[in-house]
CSV table of C-alpha atoms and ligand atoms in Angstrom, one decimal:
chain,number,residue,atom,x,y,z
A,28,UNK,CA,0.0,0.0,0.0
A,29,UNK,CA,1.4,3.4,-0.6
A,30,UNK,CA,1.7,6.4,1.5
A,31,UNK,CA,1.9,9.7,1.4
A,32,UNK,CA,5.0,10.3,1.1
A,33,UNK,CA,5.7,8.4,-2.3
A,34,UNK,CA,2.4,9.4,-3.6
A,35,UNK,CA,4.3,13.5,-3.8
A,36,UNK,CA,7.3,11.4,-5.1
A,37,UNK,CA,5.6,9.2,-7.7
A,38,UNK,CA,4.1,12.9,-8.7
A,39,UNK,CA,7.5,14.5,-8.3
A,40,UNK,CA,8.8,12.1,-10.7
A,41,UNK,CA,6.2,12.9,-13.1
A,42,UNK,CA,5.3,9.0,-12.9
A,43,UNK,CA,1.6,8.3,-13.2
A,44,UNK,CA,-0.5,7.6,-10.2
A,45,UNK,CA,-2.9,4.8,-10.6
A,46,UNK,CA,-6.9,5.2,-9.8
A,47,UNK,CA,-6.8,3.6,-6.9
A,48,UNK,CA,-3.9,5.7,-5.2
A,49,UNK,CA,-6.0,8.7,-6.4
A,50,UNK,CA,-9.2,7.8,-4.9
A,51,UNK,CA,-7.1,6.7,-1.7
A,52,UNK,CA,-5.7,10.5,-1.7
A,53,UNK,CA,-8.9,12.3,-2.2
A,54,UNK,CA,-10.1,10.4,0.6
A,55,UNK,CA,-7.5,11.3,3.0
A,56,UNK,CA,-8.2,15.0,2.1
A,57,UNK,CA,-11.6,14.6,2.7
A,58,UNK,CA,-11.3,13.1,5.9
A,59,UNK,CA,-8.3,15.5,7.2
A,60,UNK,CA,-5.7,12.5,7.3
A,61,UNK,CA,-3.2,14.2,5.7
A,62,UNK,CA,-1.1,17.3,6.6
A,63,UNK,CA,-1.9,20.7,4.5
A,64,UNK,CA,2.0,21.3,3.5
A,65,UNK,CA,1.9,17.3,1.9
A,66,UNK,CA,-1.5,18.1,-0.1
A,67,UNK,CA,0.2,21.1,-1.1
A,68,UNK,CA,3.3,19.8,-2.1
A,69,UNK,CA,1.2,17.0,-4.3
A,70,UNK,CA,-0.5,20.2,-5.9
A,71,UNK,CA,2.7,21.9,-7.2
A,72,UNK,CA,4.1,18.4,-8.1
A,73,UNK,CA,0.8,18.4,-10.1
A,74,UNK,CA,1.1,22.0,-11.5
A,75,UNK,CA,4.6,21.5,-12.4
A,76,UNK,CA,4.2,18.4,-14.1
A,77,UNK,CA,0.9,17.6,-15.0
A,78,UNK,CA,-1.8,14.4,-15.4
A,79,UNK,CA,-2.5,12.2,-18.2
A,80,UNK,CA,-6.4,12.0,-18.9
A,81,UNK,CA,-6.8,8.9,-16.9
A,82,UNK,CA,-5.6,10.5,-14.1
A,83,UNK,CA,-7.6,13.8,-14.9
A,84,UNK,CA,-10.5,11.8,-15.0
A,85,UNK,CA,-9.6,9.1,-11.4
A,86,UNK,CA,-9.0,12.9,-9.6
A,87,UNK,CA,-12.6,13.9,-11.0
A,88,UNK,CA,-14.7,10.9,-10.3
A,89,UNK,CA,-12.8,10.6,-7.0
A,90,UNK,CA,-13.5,13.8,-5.8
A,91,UNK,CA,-17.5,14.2,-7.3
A,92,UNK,CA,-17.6,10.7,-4.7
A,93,UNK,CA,-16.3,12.6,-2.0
A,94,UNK,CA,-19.6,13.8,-0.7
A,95,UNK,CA,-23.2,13.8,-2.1
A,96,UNK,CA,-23.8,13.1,-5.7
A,97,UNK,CA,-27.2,14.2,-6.3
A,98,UNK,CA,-29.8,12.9,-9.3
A,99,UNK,CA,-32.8,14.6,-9.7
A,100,UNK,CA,-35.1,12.2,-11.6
A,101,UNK,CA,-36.7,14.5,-13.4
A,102,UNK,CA,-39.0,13.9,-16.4
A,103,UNK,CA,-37.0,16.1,-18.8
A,104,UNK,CA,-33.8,16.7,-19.7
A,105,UNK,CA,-31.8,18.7,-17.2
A,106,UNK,CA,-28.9,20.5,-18.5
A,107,UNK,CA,-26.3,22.8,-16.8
A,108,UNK,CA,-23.9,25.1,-17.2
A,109,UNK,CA,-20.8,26.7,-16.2
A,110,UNK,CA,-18.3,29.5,-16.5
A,111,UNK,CA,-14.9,29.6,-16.0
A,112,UNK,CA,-15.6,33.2,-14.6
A,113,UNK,CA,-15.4,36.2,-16.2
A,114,UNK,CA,-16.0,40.5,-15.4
A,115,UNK,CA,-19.6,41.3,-15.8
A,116,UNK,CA,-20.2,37.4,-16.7
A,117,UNK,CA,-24.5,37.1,-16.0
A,118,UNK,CA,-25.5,34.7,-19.1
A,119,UNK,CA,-26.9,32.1,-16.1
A,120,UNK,CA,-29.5,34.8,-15.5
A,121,UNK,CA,-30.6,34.6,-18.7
A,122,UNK,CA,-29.5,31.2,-20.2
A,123,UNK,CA,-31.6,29.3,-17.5
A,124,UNK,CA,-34.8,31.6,-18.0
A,125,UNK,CA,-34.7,30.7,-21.5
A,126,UNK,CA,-34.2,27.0,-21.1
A,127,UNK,CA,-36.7,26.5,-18.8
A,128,UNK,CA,-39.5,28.1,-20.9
A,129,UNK,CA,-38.5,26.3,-23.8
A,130,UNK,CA,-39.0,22.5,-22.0
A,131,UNK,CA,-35.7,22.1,-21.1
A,132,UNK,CA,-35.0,21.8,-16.9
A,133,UNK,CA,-31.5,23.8,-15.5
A,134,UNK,CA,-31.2,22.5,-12.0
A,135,UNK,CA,-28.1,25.3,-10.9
A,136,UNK,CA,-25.8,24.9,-7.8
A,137,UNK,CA,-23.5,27.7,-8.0
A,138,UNK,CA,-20.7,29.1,-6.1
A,139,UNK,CA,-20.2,32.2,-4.8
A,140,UNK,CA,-17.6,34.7,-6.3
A,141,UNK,CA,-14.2,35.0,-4.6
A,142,UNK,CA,-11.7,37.6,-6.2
A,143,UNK,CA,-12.9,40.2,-9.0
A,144,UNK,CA,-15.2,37.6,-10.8
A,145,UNK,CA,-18.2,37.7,-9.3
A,146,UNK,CA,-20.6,34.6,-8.9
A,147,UNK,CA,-24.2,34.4,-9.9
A,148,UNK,CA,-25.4,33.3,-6.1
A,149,UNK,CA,-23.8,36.5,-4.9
A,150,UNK,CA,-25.7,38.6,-8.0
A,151,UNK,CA,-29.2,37.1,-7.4
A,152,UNK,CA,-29.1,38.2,-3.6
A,153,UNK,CA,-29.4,41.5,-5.0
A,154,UNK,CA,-33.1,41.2,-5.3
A,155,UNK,CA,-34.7,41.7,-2.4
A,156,UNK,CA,-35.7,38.6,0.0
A,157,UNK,CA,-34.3,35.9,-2.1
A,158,UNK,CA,-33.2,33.1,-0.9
A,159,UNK,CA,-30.0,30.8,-2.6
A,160,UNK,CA,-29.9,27.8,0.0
A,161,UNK,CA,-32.7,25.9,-0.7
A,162,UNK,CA,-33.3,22.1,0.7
A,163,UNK,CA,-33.3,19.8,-1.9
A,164,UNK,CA,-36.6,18.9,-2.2
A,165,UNK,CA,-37.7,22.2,-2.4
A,166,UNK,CA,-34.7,22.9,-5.1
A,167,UNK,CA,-36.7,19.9,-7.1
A,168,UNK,CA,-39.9,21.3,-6.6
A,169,UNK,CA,-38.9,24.9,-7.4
A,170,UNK,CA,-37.3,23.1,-11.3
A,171,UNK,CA,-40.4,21.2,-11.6
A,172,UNK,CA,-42.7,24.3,-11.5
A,173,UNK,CA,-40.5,26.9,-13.1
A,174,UNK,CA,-38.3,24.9,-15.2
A,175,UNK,CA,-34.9,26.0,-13.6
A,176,UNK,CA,-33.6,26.8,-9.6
A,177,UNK,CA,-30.8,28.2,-8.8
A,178,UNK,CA,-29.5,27.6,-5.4
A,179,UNK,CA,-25.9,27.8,-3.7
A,180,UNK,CA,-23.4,24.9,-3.2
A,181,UNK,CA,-23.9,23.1,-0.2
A,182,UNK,CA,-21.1,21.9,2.0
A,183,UNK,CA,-21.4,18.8,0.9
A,184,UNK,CA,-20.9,19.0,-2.5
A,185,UNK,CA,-17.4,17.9,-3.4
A,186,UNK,CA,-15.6,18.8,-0.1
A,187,UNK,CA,-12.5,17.5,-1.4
A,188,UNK,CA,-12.6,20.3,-3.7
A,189,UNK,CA,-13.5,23.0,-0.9
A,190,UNK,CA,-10.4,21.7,1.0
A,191,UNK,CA,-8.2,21.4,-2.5
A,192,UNK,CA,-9.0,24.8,-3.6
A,193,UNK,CA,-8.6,26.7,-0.6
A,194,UNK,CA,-5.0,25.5,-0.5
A,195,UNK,CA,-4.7,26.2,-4.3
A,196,UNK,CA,-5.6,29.2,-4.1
A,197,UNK,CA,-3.1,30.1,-0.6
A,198,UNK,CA,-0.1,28.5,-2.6
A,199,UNK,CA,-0.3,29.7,-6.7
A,200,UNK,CA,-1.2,26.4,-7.8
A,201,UNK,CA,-5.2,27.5,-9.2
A,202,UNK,CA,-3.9,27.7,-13.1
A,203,UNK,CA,-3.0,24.0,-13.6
A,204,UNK,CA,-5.7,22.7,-16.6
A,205,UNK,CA,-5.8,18.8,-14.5
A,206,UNK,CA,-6.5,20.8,-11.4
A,207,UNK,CA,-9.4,22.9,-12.8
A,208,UNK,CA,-10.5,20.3,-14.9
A,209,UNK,CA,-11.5,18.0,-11.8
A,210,UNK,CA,-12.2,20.8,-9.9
A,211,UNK,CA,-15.3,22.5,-11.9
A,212,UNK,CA,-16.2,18.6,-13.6
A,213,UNK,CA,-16.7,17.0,-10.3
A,214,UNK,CA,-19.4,19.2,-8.8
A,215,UNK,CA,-20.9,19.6,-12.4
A,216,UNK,CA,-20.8,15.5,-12.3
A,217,UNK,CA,-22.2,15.7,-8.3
A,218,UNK,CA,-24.8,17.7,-9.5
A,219,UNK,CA,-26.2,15.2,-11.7
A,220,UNK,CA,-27.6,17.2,-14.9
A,221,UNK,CA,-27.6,15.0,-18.2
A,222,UNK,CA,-26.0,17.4,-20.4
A,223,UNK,CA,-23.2,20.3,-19.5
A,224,UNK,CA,-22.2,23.4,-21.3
A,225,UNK,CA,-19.1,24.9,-20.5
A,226,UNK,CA,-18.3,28.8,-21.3
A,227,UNK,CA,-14.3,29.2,-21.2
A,228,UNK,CA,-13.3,32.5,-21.1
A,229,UNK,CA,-10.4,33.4,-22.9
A,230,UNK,CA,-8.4,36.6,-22.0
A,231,UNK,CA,-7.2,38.7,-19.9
A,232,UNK,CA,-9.6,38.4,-17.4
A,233,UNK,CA,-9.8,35.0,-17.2
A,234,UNK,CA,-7.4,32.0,-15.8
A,235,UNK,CA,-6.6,31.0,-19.6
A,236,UNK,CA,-5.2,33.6,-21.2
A,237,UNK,CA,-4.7,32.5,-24.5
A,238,UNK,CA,-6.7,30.4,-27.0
A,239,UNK,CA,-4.5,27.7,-27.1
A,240,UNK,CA,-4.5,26.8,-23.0
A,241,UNK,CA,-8.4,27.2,-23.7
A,242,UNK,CA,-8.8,24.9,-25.8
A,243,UNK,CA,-6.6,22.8,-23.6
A,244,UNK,CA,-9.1,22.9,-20.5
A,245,UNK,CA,-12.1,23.0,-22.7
A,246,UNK,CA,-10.6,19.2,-24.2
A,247,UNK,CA,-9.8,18.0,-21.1
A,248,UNK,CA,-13.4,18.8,-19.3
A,249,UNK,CA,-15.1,17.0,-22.6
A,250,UNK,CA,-13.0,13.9,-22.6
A,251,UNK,CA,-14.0,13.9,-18.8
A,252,UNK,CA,-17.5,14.8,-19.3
A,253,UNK,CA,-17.8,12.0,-22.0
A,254,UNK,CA,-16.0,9.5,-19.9
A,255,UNK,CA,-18.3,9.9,-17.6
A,256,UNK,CA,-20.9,9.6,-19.5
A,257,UNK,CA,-22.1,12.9,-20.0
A,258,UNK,CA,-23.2,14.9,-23.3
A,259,UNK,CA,-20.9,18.2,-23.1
A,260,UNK,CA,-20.3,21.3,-25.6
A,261,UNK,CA,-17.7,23.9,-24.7
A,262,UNK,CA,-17.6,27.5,-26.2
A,263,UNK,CA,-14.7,29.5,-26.3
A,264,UNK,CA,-15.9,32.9,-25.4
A,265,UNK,CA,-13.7,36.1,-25.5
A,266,UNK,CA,-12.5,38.1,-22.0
A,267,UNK,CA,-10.1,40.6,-22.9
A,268,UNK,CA,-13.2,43.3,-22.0
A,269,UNK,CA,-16.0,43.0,-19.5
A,270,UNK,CA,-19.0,40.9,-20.7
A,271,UNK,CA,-21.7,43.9,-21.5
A,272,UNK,CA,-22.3,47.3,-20.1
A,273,UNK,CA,-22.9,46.6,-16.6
A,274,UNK,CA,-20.6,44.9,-13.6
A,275,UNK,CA,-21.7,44.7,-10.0
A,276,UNK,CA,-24.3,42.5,-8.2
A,277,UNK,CA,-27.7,44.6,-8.2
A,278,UNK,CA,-26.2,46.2,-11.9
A,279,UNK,CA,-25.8,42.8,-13.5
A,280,UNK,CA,-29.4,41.5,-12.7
A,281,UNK,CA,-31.1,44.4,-14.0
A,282,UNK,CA,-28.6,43.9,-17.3
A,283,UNK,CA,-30.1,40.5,-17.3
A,284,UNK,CA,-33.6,41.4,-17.0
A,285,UNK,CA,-33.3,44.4,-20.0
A,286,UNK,CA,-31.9,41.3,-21.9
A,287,UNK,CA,-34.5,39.4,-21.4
A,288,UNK,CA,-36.8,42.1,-22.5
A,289,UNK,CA,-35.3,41.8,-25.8
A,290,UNK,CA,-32.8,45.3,-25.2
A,291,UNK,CA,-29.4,43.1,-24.9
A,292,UNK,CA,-26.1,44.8,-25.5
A,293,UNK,CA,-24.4,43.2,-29.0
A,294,UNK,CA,-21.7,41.2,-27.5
A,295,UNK,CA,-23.5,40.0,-24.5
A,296,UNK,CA,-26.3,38.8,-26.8
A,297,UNK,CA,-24.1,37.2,-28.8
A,298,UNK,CA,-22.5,35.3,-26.3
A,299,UNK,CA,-25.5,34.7,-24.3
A,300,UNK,CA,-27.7,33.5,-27.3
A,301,UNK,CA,-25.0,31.1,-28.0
A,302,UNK,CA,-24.6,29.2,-25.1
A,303,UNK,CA,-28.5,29.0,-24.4
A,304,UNK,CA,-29.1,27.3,-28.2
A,305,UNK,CA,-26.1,25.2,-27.5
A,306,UNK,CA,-28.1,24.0,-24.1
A,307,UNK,CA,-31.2,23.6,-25.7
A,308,UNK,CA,-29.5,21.6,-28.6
A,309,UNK,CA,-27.7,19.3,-26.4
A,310,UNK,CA,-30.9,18.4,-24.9
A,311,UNK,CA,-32.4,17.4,-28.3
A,312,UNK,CA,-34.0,20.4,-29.0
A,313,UNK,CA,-33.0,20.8,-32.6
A,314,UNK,CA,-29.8,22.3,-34.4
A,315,UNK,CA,-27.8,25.0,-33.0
A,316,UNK,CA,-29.4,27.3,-35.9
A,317,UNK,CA,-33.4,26.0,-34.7
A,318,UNK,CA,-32.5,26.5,-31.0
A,319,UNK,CA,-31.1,30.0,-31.5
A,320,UNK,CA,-34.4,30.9,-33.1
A,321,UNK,CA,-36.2,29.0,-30.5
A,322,UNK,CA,-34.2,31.2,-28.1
A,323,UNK,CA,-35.1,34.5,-29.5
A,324,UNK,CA,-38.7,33.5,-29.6
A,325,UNK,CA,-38.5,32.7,-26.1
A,326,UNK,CA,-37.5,36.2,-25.6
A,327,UNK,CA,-39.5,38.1,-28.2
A,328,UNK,CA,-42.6,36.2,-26.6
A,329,UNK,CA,-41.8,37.5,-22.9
A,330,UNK,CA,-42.2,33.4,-22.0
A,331,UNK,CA,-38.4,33.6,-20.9
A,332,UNK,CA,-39.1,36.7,-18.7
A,333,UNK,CA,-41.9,34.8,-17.5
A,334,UNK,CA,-40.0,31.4,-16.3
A,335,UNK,CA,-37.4,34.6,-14.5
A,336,UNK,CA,-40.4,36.2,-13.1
A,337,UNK,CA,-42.1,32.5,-11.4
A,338,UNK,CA,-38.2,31.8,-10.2
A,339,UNK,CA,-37.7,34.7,-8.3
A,340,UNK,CA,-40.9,34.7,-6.3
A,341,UNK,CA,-40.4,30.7,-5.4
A,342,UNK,CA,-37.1,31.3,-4.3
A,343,UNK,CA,-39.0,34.4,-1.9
A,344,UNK,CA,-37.8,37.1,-3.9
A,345,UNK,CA,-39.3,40.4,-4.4
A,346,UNK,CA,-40.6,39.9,-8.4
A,347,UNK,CA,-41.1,43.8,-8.4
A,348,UNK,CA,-37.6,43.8,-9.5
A,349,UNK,CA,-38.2,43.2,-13.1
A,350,UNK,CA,-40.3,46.7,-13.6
A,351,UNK,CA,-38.9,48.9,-11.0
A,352,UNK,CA,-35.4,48.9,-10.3
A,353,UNK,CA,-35.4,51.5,-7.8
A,354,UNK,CA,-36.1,47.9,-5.4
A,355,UNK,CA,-32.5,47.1,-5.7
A,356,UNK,CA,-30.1,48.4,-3.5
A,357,UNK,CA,-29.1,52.4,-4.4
A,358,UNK,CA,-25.9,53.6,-4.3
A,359,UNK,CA,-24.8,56.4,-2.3
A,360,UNK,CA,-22.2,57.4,-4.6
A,361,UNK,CA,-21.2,57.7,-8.4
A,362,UNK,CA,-18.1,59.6,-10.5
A,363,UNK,CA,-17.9,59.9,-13.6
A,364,UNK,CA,-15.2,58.8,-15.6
A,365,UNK,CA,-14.2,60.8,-18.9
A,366,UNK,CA,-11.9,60.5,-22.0
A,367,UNK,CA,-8.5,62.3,-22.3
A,368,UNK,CA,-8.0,62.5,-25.2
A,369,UNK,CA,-10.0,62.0,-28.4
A,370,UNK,CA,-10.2,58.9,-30.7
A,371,UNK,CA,-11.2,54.9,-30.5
A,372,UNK,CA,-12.0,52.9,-27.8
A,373,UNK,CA,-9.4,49.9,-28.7
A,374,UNK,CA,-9.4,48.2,-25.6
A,375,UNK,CA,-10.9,48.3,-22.1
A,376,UNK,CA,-8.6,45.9,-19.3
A,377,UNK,CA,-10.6,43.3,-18.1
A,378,UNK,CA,-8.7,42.6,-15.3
A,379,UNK,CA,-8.3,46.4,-13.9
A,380,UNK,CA,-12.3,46.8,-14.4
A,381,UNK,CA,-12.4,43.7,-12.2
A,382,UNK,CA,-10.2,45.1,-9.7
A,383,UNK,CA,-11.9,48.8,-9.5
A,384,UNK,CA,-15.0,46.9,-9.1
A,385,UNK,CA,-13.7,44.9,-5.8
A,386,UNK,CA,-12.4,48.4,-4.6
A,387,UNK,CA,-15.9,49.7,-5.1
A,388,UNK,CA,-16.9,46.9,-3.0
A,389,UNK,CA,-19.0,44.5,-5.6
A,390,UNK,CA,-16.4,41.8,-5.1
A,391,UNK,CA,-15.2,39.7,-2.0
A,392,UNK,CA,-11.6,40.3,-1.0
A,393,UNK,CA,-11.5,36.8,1.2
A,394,UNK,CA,-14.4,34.4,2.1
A,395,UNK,CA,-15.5,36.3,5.0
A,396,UNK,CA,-16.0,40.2,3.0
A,397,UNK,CA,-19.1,41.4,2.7
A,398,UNK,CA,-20.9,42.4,-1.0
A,399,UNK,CA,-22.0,46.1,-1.8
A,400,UNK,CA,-25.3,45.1,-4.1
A,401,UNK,CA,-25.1,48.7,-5.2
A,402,UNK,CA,-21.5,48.9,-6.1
A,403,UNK,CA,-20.5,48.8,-9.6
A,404,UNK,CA,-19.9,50.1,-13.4
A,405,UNK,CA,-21.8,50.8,-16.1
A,406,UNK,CA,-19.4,51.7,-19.4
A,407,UNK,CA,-21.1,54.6,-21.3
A,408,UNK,CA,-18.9,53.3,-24.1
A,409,UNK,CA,-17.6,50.3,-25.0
A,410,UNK,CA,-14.9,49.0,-27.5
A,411,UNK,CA,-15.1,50.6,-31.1
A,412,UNK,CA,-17.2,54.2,-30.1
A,413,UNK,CA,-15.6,56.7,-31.3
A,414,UNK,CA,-14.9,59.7,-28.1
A,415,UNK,CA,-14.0,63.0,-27.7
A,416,UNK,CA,-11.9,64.1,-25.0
A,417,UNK,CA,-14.2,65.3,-22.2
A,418,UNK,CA,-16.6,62.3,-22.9
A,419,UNK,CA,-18.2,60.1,-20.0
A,420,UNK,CA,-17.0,56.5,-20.5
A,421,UNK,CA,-18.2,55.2,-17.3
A,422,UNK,CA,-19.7,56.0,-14.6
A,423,UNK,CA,-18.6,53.7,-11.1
A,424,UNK,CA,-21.0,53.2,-8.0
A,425,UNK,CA,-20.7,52.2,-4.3
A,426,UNK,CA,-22.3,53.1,-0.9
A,427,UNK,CA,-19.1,51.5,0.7
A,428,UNK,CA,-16.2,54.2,2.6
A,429,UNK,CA,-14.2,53.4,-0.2
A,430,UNK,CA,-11.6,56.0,-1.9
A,431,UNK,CA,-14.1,56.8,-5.0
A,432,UNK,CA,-12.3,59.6,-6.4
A,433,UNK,CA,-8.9,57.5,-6.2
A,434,UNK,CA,-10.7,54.9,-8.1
A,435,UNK,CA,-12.3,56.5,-10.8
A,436,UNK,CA,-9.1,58.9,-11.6
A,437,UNK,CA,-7.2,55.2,-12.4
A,438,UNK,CA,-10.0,53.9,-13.9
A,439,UNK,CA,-9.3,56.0,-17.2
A,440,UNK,CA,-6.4,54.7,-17.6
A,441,UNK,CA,-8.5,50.5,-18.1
A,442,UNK,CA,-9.8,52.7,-21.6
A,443,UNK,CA,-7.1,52.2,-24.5
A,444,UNK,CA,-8.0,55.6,-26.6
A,445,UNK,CA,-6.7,54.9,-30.6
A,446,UNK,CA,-6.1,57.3,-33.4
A,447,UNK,CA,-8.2,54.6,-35.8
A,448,UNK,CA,-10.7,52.2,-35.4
A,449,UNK,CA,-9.3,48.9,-34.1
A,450,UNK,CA,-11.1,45.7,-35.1
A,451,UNK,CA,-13.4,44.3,-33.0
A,452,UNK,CA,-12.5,40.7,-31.8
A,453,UNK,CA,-14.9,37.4,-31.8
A,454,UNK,CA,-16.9,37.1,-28.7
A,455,UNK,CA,-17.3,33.6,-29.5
A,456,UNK,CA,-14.4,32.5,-30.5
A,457,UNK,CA,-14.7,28.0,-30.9
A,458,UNK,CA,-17.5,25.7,-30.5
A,459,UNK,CA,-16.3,22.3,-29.2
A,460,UNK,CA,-18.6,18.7,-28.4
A,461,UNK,CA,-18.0,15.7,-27.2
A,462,UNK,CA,-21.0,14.2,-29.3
B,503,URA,N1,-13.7,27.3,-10.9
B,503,URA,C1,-13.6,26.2,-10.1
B,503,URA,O1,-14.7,25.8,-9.6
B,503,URA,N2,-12.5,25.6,-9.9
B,503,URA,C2,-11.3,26.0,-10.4
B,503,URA,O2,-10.3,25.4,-10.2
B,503,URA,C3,-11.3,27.2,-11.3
B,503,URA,C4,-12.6,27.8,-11.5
C-alpha cells in the first residue's frame, strides 16, 4: 500500500499515479488524514508536471464521490452550465430563463464569487428577500414548476474540492488545466444534470489567457464529461473586455432582466444566445441554428421573462424587480469617468475593471467580506465608439467608505484611446462537443 509520502514522489517524478492511489488521496483529504504542506506539495508536483487524462479523469470521479452526488429524476432533460468566470459574466440569468421556458429543466448549484469575478449566487441576492440555499426537495420542486432553480453549493458537495482549492488558491497552484478540470467537472458531475455546457473565457480576465491553454481545459473537461458519460459542448468565449455594459451585483441582474426584454447589448447577446441554443441543442432540441431561433422567440414572446419572473418569487424574492429597479439596493455614490483624449475605444482591461469593481466593494476580498449590491460600473462606451476628449466613459458606483475619487481617476487609464478604429475581436471564438 502506498503512503503519502511516495504518492508526492511518484508525482515529483512525473510518474503516473494509478486510480486507486487517487481515490485513496482524495479520501485522506476529505477526511483530514493528511497534513496541509503534503497536499500542497502534491499540488505543485501536479502543477509542475501535469496528469495524463486517466488521471484527470480518477481525480474527478474521485472527488465528485467525496460527498453527495445528487440525481434529480426529473421527467426532462436537465442540462447545466458553467463559466470559468469572467467581469460582468451574467448569461446564467438569462441562459436558464430561456431554457426552462423552452422544456428544457436547468437544475443550478452555484458558487459564490471570490476575487474580482463575481458569482451568480452573490448577483441574485441582490433582489430583495431571495433566498440561494434551498433544501433539496424544495430545489426539485422549485425546477419542476418553473423549469430551472438556482441555489448555492452546499457543504457537501465535493468537499475535497472546498479543501483542495482553498490550499490552491493560498499556494499559486489554481492555473493548472488537471487541477481545474477535476475541480469544476466533479461538482458539475455531483450535480447530476444530463448534459453540461461549458463557457471558457479566454483573456485577460480570465485563468486561460490565450486560446490555445483554452482549448486545452475545454478538451480536457469533454473527454471527462464524455467519460463519464455525460453529453458536453464547450464555447470559447472572448475576456479581454468586460461581458456587456454593466458589472456589479444589483447592476448585473437588471442587465439581465433588459436582456431578457429583448434590449441586450451586442456582445452580450451574442455570447449569451450562443450558449442558451447550445443548451437547448444538447438536450435534443434541434440544431444550434433552430434552438437559437427558439431562443429568441423565447425572448420576443416575454415566455423567458416569465420562467425569471415565477423563479424569483419561489425562491422568496421580491418579483417587483423586473419593472422597477429602484427595489434594488441604491448607491450612495457615483463619478464619472471621462476621455483624455479623443479617438477609439481599442481596448478596455478586463482585469483592472475587475479590480476597481472589488475596490468599489461589488467583489469579496476573502471568504469572509461582505458584498455592496449597489456597487458597480456601467461603461457609457464600450470597445469601437468613437470619443472625444471630455466624454463620460463610465460612470462607477458604491455606498461602501471606499476611496471613490482615487478609483475613478485610475480607472481612465482601463480605456485604451486609438487614433483609428481597431477591429473588434470574436466574442465567441470556438464551439467544441464531445457528441
Ligand atoms: N472554478 C472552479 O470551480 N475551480 C477552479 O479550479 C477554477 C474555477
Amino acid at each position: 500500500m502506498i503512503g503519502i509520502y511516495e504518492f508526492i514522489d511518484d508525482k515529483r517524478w512525473g510518474r503516473e499515479h494509478s486510480p486507486s492511489d487517487i481515490e485513496w488521496f482524495i479520501k485522506g483529504v476529505t477526511s483530514g488524514e493528511f497534513p496541509d504542506y503534503q497536499v500542497a506539495a502534491w499540488l505543485m508536483a501536479v502543477c509542475l508536471n501535469g496528469m495524463t487524462d486517466k488521471e484527470t479523469t480518477a481525480l474527478t470521479l474521485a472527488m465528485e464521490h467525496s460527498g453527495d452526488v445528487f440525481s434529480p429524476c426529473l421527467d426532462k432533460f436537465c442540462v447545466d452550465k458553467h463559466s470559468t468566470g469572467g467581469v460582468g459574466d451574467k448569461v446564467t440569468l438569462f441562459a436558464a430563463p430561456v431554457c426552462a421556458s423552452c422544456g428544457v429543466y436547468v437544475p443550478k448549484m452555484s458558487g459564490r464569487g471570490l476575487g474580482f469575478t463575481g458569482g451568480t449566487i452573490d448577483k441574485l441576492e441582490a433582489i430583495p428577500g431571495f433566498r440561494t440555499s434551498l433544501a433539496y426537495d424544495e430545489f426539485i420542486s422549485v425546477i419542476k414548476s418553473a423549469g430551472f432553480a438556482i441555489t448555492g453549493q452546499t457543504g457537501s458537495l465535493c468537499p475535497a474540492d472546498k479543501k483542495l482549492y482553498a490550499l490552491r488558491n493560498a499556494t499559486a497552484t489554481v492555473e493548472s488545466i488537471p487541477l481545474i478540470c477535476s475541480s469544476i467537472m466533479s461538482k458539475k458531475l455531483a450535480t447530476g444534470a444530463d448534459g453540461i455546457v461549458l463557457d471558457v473565457k479566454v483573456g485577460d480576465g480570465a485563468f486561460m489567457k490565450d486560446e490555445q491553454s483554452a482549448e486545452r481545459l475545454a478538451s480536457a473537461m469533454l473527454r471527462t464529461a464524455e467519460l463519464a458519460g455525460k453529453k458536453a459542448s464547450a464555447l470559447l468565449t472572448d475576456m479581454n473586455k468586460p461581458l456587456g455594459r454593466n458589472v456589479g451585483n444589483a447592476l448585473e441582474v437588471i442587465e439581465a432582466v433588459e436582456a431578457l426584454k429583448g434590449n441586450a447589448e451586442e456582445d452580450f447577446s451574442e455570447v449569451a444566445y450562443a450558449l442558451t441554443a447550445e443548451m437547448l441543442s444538447l438536450a435534443g432540441k434541434g440544431s444550434p441554428e433552430e434552438c437559437m431561433a427558439m431562443a429568441h422567440e423565447a425572448v420576443s414572446s416575454g415566455k423567458a421573462l416569465e420562467s425569471f419572473r415565477k423563479m424569483i418569487g419561489l425562491q422568496g424574492g421580491d418579483i417587483r424587480v423586473i419593472e422597477d429597479y429602484s427595489l434594488f439596493a441604491q448607491p450612495k455614490y457615483k463619478r464619472a469617468v471621462y476621455a483624455d483624449k479623443t479617438g477609439y475605444i481599442g481596448g478596455i482591461s478586463c482585469e483592472k475593471t475587475g479590480l476597481a469593481s472589488l475596490k468599489l466593494g461589488a467583489g469579496r476580498k476573502d471568504k469572509s467580506s461582505d458584498i455592496d449590491m449597489s456597487a458597480g460600473i456601467i461603461f457609457t462606451a464600450r470597445v469601437g465608439d468613437r470619443v472625444n476628449k471630455g466624454d463620460e466613459l463610465a460612470v462607477l458606483y458604491t455606498s461602501t467608505d471606499c476611496d471613490i475619487d482615487g478609483i475613478a481617476r485610475e480607472f481612465a487609464d482601463n480605456f485604451t484611446i486609438c487614433e483609428n478604429q481597431v477591429k473588434n475581436r470574436k466574442n465567441v471564438i470556438k464551439v467544441l462537443r464531445n457528441c
